[in-house]
Coordinates of C-alpha atoms in Angstrom, one line a residue:
X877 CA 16.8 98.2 133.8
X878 CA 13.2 97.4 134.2
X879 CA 12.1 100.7 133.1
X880 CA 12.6 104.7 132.9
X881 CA 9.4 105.7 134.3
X882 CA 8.2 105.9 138.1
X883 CA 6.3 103.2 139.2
X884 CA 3.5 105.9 140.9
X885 CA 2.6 107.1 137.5
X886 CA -0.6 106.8 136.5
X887 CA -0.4 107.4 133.2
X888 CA -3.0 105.9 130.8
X889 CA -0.4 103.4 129.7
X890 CA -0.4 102.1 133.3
X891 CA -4.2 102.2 133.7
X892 CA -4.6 99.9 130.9
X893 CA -2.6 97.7 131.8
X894 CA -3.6 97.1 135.3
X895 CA -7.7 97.0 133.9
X896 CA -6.5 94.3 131.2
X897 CA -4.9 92.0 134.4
X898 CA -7.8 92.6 136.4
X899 CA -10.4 91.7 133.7
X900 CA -8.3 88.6 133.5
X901 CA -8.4 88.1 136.8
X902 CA -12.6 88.6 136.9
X903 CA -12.9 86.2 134.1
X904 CA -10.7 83.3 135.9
X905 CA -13.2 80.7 137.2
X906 CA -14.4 81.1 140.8
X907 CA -12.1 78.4 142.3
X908 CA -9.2 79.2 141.1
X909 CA -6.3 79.8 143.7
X910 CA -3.8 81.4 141.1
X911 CA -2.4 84.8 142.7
X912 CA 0.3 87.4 141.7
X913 CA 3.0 87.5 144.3
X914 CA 4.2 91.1 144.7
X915 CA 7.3 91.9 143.9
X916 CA 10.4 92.1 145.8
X917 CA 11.3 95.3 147.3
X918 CA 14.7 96.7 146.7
X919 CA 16.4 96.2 149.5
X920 CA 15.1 92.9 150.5
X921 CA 16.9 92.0 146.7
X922 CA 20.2 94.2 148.0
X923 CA 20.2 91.7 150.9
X924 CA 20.2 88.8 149.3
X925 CA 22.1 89.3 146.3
X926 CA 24.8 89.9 149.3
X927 CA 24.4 86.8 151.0
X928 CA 24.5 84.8 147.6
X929 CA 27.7 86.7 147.3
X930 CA 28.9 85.9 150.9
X931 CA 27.9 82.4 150.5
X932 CA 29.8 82.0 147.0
X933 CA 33.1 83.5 147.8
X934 CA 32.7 81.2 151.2
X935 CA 32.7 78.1 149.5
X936 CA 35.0 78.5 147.0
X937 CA 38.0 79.2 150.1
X938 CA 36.7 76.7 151.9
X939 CA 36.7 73.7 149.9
X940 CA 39.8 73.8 148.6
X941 CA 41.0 74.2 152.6
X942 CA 38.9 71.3 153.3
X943 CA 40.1 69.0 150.3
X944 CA 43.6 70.1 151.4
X945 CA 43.1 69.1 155.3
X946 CA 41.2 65.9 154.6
X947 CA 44.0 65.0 152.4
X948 CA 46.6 65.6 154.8
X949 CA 48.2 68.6 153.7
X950 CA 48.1 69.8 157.5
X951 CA 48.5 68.8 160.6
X952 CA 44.6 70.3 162.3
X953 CA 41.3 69.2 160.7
X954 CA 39.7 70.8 163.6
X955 CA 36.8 72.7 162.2
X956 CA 38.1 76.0 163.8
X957 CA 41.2 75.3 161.9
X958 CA 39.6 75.1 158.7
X959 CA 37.2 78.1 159.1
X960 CA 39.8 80.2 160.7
X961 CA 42.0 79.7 157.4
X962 CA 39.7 80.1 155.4
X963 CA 38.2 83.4 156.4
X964 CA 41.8 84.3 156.5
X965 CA 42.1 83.0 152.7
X966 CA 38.7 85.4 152.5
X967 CA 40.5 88.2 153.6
X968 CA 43.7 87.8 151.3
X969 CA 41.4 87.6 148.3
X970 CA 39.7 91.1 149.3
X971 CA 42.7 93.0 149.9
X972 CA 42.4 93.3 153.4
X973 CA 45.7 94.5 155.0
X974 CA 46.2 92.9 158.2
X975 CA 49.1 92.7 160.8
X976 CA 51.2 89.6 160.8
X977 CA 52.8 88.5 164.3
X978 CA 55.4 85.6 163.1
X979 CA 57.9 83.6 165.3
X980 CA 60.1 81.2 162.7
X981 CA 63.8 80.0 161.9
X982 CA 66.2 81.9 159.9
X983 CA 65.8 80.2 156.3
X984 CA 62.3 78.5 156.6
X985 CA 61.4 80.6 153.5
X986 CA 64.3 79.9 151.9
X987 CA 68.4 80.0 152.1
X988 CA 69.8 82.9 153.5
X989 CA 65.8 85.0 154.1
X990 CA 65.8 85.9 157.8
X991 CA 62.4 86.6 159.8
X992 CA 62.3 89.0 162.3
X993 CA 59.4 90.1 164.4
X994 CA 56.3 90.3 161.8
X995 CA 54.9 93.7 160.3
X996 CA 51.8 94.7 158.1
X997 CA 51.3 91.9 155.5
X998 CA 49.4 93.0 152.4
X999 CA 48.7 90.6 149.1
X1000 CA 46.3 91.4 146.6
X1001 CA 46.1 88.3 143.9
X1002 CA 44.6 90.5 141.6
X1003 CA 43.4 86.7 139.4
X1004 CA 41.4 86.0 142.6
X1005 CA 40.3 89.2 143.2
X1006 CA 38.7 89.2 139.8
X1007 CA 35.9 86.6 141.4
X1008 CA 34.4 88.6 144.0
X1009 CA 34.5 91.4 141.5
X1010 CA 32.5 89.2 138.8
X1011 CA 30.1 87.8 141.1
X1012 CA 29.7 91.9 142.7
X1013 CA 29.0 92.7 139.3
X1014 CA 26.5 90.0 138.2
X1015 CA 24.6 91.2 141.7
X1016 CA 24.6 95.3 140.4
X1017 CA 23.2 94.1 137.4
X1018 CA 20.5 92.0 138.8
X1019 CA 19.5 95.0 140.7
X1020 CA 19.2 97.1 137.7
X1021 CA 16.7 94.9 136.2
X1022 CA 14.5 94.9 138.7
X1023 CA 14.4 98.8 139.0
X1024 CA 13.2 102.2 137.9
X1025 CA 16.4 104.6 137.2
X1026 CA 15.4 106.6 140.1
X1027 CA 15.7 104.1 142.6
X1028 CA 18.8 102.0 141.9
X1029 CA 20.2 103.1 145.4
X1030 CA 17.3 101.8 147.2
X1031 CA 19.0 98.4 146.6
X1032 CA 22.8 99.5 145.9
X1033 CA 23.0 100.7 149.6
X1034 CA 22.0 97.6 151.2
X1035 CA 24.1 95.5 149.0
X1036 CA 27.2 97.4 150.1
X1037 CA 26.4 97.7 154.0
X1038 CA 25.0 93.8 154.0
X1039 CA 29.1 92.6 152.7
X1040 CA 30.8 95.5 154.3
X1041 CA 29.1 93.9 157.9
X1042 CA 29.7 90.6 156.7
X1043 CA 33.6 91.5 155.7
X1044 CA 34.2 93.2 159.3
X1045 CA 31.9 90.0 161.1
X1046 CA 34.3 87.1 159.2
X1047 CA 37.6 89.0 160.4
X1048 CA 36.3 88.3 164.1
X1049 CA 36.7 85.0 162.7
X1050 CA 39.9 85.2 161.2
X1051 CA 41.5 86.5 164.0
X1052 CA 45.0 84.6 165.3
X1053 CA 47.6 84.8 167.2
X1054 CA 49.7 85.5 164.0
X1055 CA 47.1 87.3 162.2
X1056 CA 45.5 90.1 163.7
X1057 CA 42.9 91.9 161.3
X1058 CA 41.0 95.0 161.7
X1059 CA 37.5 95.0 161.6
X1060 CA 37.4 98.2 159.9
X1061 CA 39.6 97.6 157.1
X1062 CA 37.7 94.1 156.3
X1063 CA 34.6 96.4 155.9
X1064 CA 36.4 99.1 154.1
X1065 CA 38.0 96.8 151.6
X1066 CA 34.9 94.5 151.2
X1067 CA 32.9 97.4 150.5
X1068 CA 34.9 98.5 148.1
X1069 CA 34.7 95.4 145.5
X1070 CA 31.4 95.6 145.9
X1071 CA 31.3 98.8 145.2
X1072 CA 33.0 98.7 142.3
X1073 CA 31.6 96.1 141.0
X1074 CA 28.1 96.5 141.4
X1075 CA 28.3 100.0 139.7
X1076 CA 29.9 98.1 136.7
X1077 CA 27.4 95.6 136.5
X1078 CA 24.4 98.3 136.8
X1079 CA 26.1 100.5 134.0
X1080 CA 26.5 97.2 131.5
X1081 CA 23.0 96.6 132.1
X1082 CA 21.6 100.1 131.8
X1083 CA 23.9 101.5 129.7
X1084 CA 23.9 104.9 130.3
X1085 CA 24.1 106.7 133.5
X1086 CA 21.3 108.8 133.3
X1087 CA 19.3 105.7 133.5
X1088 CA 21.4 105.2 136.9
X1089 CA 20.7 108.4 138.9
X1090 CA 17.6 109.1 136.7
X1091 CA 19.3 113.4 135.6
X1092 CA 19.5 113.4 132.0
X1093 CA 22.8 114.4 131.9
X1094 CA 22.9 114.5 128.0
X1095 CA 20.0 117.0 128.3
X1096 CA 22.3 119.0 131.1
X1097 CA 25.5 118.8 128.6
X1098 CA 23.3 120.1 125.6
X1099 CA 23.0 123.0 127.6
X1100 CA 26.7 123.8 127.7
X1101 CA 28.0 126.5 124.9
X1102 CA 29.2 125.0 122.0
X1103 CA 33.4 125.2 123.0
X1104 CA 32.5 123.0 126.4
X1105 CA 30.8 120.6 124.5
X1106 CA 34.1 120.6 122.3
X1107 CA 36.1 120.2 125.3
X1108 CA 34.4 117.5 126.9
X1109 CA 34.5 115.6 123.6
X1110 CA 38.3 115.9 123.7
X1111 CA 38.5 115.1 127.3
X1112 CA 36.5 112.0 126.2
X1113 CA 38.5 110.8 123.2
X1114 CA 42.3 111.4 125.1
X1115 CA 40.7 109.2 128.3
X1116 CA 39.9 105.9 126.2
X1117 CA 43.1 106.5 123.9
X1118 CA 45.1 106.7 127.4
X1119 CA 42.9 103.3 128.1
X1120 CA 43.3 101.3 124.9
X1121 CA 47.4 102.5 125.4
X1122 CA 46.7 100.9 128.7
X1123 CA 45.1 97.3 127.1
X1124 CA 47.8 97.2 124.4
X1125 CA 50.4 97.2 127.0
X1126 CA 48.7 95.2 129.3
X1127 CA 48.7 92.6 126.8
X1128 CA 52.3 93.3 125.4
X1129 CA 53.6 92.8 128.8
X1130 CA 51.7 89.1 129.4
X1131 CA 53.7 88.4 125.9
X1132 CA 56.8 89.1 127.5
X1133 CA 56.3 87.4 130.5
X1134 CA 55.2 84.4 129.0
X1135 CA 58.3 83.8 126.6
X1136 CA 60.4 84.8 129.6
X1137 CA 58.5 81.8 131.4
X1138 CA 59.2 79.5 128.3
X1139 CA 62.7 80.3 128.2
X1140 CA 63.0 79.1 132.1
X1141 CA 60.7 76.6 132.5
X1142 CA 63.3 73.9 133.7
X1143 CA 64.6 76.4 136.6
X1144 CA 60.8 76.5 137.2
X1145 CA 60.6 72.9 137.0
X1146 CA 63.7 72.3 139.1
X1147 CA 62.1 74.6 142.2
X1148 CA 59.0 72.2 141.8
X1149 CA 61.1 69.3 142.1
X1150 CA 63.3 70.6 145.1
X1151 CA 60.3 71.6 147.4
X1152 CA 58.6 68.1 146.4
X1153 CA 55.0 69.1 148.4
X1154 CA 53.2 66.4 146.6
X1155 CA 50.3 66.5 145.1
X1156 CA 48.2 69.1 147.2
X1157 CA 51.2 71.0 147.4
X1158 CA 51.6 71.1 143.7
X1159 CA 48.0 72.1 143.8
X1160 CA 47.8 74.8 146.3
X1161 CA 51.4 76.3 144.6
X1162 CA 49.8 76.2 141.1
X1163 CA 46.6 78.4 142.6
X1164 CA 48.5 80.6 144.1
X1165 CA 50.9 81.4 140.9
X1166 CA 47.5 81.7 138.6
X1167 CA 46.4 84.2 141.5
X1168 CA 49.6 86.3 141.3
X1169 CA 49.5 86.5 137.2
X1170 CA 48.0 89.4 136.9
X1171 CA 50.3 90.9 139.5
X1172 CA 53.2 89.5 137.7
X1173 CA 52.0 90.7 134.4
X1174 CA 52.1 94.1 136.2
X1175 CA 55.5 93.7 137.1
X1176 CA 56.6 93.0 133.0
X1177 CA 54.8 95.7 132.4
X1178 CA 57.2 98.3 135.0
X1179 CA 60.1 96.3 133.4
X1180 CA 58.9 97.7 130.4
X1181 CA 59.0 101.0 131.2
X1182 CA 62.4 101.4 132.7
X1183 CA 61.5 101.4 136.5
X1184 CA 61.7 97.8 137.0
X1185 CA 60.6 95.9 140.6
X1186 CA 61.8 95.2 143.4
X1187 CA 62.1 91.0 145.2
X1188 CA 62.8 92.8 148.6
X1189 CA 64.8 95.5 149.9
X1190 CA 68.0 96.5 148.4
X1191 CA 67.2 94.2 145.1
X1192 CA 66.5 95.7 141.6
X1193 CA 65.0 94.0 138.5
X1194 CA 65.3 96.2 135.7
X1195 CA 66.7 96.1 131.8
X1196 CA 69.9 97.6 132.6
X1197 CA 70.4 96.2 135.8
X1198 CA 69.5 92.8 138.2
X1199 CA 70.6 93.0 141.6
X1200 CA 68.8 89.9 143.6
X1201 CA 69.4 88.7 147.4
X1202 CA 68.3 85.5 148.6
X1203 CA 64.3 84.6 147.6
X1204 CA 62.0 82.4 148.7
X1205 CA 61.6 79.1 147.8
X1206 CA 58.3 79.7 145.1
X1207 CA 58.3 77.8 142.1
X1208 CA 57.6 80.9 139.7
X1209 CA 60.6 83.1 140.9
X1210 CA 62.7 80.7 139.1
X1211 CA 61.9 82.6 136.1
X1212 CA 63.8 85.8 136.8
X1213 CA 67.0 87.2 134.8
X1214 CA 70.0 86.4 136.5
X1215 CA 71.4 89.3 134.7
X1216 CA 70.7 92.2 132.3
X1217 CA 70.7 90.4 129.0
X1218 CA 72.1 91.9 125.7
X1219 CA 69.7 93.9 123.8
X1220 CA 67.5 94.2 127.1
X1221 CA 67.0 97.9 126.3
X1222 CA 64.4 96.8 123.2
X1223 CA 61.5 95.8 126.0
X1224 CA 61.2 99.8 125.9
X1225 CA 59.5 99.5 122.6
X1226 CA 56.4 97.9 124.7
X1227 CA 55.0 101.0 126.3
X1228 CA 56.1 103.0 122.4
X1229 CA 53.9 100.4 120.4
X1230 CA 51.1 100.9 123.0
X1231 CA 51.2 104.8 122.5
X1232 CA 51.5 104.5 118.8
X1233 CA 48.2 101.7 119.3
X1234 CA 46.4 104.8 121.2
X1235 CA 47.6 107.7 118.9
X1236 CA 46.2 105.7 115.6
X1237 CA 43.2 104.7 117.3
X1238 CA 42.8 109.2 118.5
X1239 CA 43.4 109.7 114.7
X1240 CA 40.7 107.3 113.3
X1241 CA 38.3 108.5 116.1
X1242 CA 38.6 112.0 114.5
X1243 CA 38.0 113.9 118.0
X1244 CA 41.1 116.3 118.4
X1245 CA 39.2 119.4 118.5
X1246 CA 42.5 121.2 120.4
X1247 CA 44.3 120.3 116.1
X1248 CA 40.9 122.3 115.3
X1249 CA 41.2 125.2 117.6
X1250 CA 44.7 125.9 117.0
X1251 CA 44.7 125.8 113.3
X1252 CA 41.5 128.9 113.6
X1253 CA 44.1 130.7 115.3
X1254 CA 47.4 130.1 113.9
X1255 CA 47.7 130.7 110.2
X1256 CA 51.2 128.4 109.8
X1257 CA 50.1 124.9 109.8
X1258 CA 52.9 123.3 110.7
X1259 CA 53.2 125.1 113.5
X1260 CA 49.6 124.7 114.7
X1261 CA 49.8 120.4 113.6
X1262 CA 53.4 120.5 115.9
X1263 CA 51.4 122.6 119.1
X1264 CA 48.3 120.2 119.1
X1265 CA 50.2 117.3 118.4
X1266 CA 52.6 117.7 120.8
X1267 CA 49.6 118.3 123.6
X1268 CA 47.5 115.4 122.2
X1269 CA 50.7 113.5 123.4
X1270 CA 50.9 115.1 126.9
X1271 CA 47.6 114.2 127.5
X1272 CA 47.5 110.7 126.4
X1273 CA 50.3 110.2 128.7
X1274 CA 48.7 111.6 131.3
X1275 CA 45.8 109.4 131.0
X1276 CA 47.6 106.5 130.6
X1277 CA 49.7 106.7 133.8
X1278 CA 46.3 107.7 135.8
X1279 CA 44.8 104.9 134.7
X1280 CA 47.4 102.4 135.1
X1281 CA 49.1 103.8 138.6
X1282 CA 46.2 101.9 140.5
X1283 CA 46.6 99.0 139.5
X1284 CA 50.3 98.7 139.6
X1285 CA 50.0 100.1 143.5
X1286 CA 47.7 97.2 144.2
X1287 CA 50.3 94.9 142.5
X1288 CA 52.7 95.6 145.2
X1289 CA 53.1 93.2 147.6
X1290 CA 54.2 93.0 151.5
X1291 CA 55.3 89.8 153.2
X1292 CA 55.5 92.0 157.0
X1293 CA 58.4 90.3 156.8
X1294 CA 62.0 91.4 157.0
X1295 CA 63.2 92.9 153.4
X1296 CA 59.8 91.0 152.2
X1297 CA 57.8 93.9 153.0
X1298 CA 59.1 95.4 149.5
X1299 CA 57.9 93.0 146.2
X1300 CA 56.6 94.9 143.3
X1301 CA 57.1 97.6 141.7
X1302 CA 56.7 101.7 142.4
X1303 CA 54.0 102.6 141.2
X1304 CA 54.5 106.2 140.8
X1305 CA 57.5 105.8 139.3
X1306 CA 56.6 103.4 136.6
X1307 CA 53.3 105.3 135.6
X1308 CA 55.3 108.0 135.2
X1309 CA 57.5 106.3 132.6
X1310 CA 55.0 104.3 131.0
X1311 CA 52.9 108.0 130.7
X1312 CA 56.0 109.4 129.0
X1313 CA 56.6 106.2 126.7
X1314 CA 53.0 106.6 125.8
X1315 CA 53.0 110.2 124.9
X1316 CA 56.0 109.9 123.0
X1317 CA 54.3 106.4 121.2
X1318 CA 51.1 108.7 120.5
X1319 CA 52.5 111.7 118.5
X1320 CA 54.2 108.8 116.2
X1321 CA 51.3 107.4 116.1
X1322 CA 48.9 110.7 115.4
X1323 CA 51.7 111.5 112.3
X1324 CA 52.2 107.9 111.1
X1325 CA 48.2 107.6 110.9
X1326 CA 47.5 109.5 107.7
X1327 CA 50.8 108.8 105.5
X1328 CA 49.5 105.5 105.6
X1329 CA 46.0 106.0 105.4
X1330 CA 47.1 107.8 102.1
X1331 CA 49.8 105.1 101.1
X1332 CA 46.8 102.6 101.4
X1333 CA 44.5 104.9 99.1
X1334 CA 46.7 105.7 96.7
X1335 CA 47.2 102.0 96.1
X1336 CA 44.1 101.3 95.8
X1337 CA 43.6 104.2 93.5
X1338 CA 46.4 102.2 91.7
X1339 CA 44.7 99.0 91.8
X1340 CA 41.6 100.5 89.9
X1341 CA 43.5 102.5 87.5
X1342 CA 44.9 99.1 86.4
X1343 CA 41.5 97.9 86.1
X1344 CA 40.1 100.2 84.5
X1345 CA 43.3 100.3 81.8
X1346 CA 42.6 96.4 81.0
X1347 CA 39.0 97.0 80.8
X1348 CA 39.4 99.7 78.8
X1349 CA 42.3 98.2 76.4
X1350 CA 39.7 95.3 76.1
X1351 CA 37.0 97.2 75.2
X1352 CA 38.5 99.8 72.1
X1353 CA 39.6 96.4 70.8
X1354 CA 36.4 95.4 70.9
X1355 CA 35.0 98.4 69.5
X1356 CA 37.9 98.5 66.5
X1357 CA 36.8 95.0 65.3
X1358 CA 33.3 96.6 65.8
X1359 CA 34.7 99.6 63.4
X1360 CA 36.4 97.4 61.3
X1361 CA 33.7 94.9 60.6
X1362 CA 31.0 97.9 59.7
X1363 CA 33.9 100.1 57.2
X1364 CA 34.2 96.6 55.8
X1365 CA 30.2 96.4 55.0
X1366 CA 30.2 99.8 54.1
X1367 CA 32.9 99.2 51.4
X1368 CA 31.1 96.0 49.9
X1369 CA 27.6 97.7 50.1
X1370 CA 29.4 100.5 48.0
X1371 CA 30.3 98.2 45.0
X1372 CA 27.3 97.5 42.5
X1373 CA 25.4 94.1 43.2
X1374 CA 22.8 92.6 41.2
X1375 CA 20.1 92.5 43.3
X1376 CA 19.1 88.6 44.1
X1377 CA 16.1 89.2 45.7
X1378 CA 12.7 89.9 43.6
X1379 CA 12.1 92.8 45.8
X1380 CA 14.3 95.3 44.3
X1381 CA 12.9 98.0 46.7
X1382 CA 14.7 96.8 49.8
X1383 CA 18.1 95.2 47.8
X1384 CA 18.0 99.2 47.0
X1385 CA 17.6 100.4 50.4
X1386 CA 20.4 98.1 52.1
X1387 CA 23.7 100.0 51.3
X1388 CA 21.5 103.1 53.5
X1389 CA 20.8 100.9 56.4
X1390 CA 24.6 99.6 56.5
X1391 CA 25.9 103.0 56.8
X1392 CA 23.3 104.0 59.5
X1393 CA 24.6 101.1 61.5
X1394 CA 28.0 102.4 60.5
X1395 CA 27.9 105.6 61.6
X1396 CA 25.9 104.2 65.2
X1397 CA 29.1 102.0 66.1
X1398 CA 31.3 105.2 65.2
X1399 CA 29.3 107.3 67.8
X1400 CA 29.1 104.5 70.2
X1401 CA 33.1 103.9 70.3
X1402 CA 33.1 107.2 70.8
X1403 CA 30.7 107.9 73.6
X1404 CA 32.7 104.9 75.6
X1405 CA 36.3 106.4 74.8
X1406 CA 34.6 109.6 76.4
X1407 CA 33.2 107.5 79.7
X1408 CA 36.5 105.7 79.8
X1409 CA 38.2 109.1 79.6
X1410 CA 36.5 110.5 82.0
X1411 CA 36.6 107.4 84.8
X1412 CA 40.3 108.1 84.5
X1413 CA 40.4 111.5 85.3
X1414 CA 38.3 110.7 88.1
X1415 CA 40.6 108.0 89.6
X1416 CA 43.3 110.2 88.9
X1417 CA 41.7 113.3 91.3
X1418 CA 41.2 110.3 94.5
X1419 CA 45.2 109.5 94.0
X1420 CA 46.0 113.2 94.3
X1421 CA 48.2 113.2 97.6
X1422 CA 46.7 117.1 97.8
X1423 CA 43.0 115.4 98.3
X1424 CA 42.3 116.4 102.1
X1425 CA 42.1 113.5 104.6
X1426 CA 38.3 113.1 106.2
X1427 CA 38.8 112.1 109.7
X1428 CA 34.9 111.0 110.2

């Protein structure tokens, strides 16, 4: 954001920097035209970052309809045509549910898929979805750089209420005979990706909230008593372990899905081949199954869990069962299991490994202040490690299937259509499971955590033990050829020599000087068996498996 302070201060800091431009501005020669244009207000930005946004999401429906029309992919190139669809297209992206009136032949989506009268269609291609959402979030984050944190509504509302009228104004335009959409739920839904992503885009740039609403809420929170503040911390730590559970079996899933793709490609291939569209066909089918990816990674991920999907009413895709009626003629559908393969069962272990991700990641983080509160009050530690642990998993669960039951509810899909009106999964259903997979992946996680934190140290303490045995083995031989050398001196500086020098003073005083330097290498040997000694017994107290974990 621009700044924290209210532009109506007139603080010294202000005062000088309005006399320096000024003083600049007296010293400029007398024709000079150069002026400072004022700056834009809020909600003049607001506006216009909305109708960038309109104009964006526009074009990128449009062309592609255009392209497709020109090319002879259907049979109007009226311009009503065209903008009719598109705004249509506009709609889909958005999540606008709308009310589909259809009139067609038994099996025109496919073998054996009637079509009776039309019902409420809803498709949310969460992939295309994700570019109103980026170009929502871009426009919050302009905004936020161009204002004070007390005034970030002043061009937040205007945004919202600009695309929300534009939302409701293109469904006029996208109204059919077959498609019949409600201005109200156009605004709702437009309103809502801008929403959402204009509040993330004004949090990445300010990066706090208090420089949002302009409250210092960490001011209001230090005022809290010390077992709040405790609390909140652990509320904190068990919602972004329930989210990274969430990313590791988001991204688990989309590796399922995508071997299950390799392994059927040529029934993929074979679907392309039947429907032959030609080129703009292959086009428009390839968009569409990059739109539905993240929808389809969604439905791996309720496979997962147990609760499997649905491919219309009265059909089950799950790993103990696969009951399918007839399906549309779409390229990607050629990928299901005809069957519940042996060993299905182990696609269970996806939600496990993303609870045991989250309860690693809760151990490192070092926030279970619950583990701290019990073990004050219960003296048996075993019995207050089992309490807390078992609770840090019930919560993690918890937050996992909160987080993750909006999404999968948007993944649903409804052709109004017949038995088309049920593709997807349940959401409720699978975020339940996927909560309980999660908790149960967290405790083994939480436990698993230090045993191998303490496997890794003690190998390490290994490692240096070794280390410090060669360099210590190297150095007593080094220090007994040392020892060796002087006692060898001392014994021929013992025997009587004729003097050969002329200075019979010093040949005198040279058996003295070699036993000084005799009995220096004795005390040095044994000042660095003590050191050595002492290293050991150092390394020897980090190995001790009774050392207490940190969790900092």
């Amino acid at each position: 954001m621009a700044s924290t302070d209210d532009p109506r201060d007139t603080s010294a800091e202000h005062d000088g920097t309005d006399a320096g431009s000024t003083a600049e501005e007296d010293a400029a020669p007398a024709g000079s035209w150069r002026q400072r244009l004022p700056a834009m207000p809020l909600w003049l930005l607001g506006i216009l970052e909305a109708v960038q946004m309109l104009l964006a999401t526009a074009l990128l429906v449009v062309l592609p309809v255009l392209g497709m029309s020109l090319a002879g992919g259907f049979e109007q190139i009226t311009p009503g045509f065209v903008s009719g669809l598109a705004a249509q297209i506009w709609m889909v992206i958005h999540g606008v549910p709308v009310e589909l009136i259809v009139s067609l032949d038994d099996g025109a989506l496919g073998e054996g898929v009637s079509i009776p009268d039309g019902g409420w269609f809803h498709l949310v291609p969460l992939g295309l979805t994700l570019i109103p959402l980026a170009l929502a979030w871009r426009a919050g984050r302009r905004l936020a750089q161009g204002a004070y944190s007390d005034q970030i509504w002043h061009g937040l509302l205007p945004l919202v209420i600009s695309y929300a009228g534009a939302g409701a104004g293109l469904s006029m335009l996208a109204q059919d005979t077959a498609f019949d959409v409600h201005p109200v739920f156009a605004a709702l839904c437009a309103a809502a990706v801008m929403t959402l992503g204009s509040l993330s885009g004004c949090y990445a740039e300010a990066r706090s909230w208090t420089r949002m609403i302009g409250v210092d809420l960490e001011s209001r929170i230090e005022e809290f008593s010390q077992q709040l503040r405790w609390a909140g911390s652990y509320a904190w730590a068990i919602l972004r372990a329930g989210a990274v559970a969430c990313v590791v079996a988001v991204g688990l899933s989309a590796l399922l899905l995508a071997g299950q793709i390799g392994v059927r490609w040529m029934d993929v291939a074979n679907v392309y081949q039947q429907l032959d569209p030609g080129f703009w066909g292959i086009l428009g089918l390839t968009l569409l199954h990059l739109g539905l990816l993240p929808n389809m990674i969604l439905w791996t991920l309720a496979y997962a869990t147990g609760a499997g999907f649905s491919m219309g009413a009265g059909t089950t895709v799950a790993p103990y069962a696969v009951e399918l009626g007839p399906l549309p003629a779409v390229p990607i559908l050629g990928a299901l299991p005809q069957g519940a393969p042996e060993g299905a069962l182990a696609v269970l272990l996806v939600p496990v490994l993303a609870g045991t991700a989250a309860g690693w990641w809760l151990m490192r983080e070092g926030e279970n202040h619950l583990d701290d509160w019990f073990a004050l009050r219960i003296a048996a530690r075993p019995l207050s490690l089992t309490i807390s642990t078992l609770a840090l998993g019930v919560f993690t669960g918890l937050a996992a299937a909160a987080l993750a039951v909006g999404p999968l509810w948007l993944s649903h899909i409804s052709l109004g259509m017949g038995r088309m009106t049920d593709i997807g999964p349940d959401a409720a259903l699978s975020a339940a499971l996927l909560g309980a997979w999660v908790g149960l992946g967290a405790i083994i996680g939480y436990l698993l955590a230090p045993a191998a934190h303490q496997v890794r140290r003690r190998r390490a303490a290994e490692a240096e033990d070794e280390e410090f045995g060669a360099e210590s083995a190297e150095a007593l031989d080094d220090a007994a050829a040392v020892a060796g050398a002087a006692d060898e001196e001392e014994l021929t500086a013992s025997k009587p020599v004729r003097p050969v020098s002329t200075d019979g003073e010093d040949a005198r005083q040279a058996p003295g000087a070699q036993q000084e330097e005799s009995i220096e290498s004795g005390e040095a040997v044994d000042e660095f068996t003590a050191r050595m000694r002492a290293r050991r017994e150092d390394a020897t107290d980090k190995s001790s498996p009774l050392r207490p974990l940190r969790r900092d």
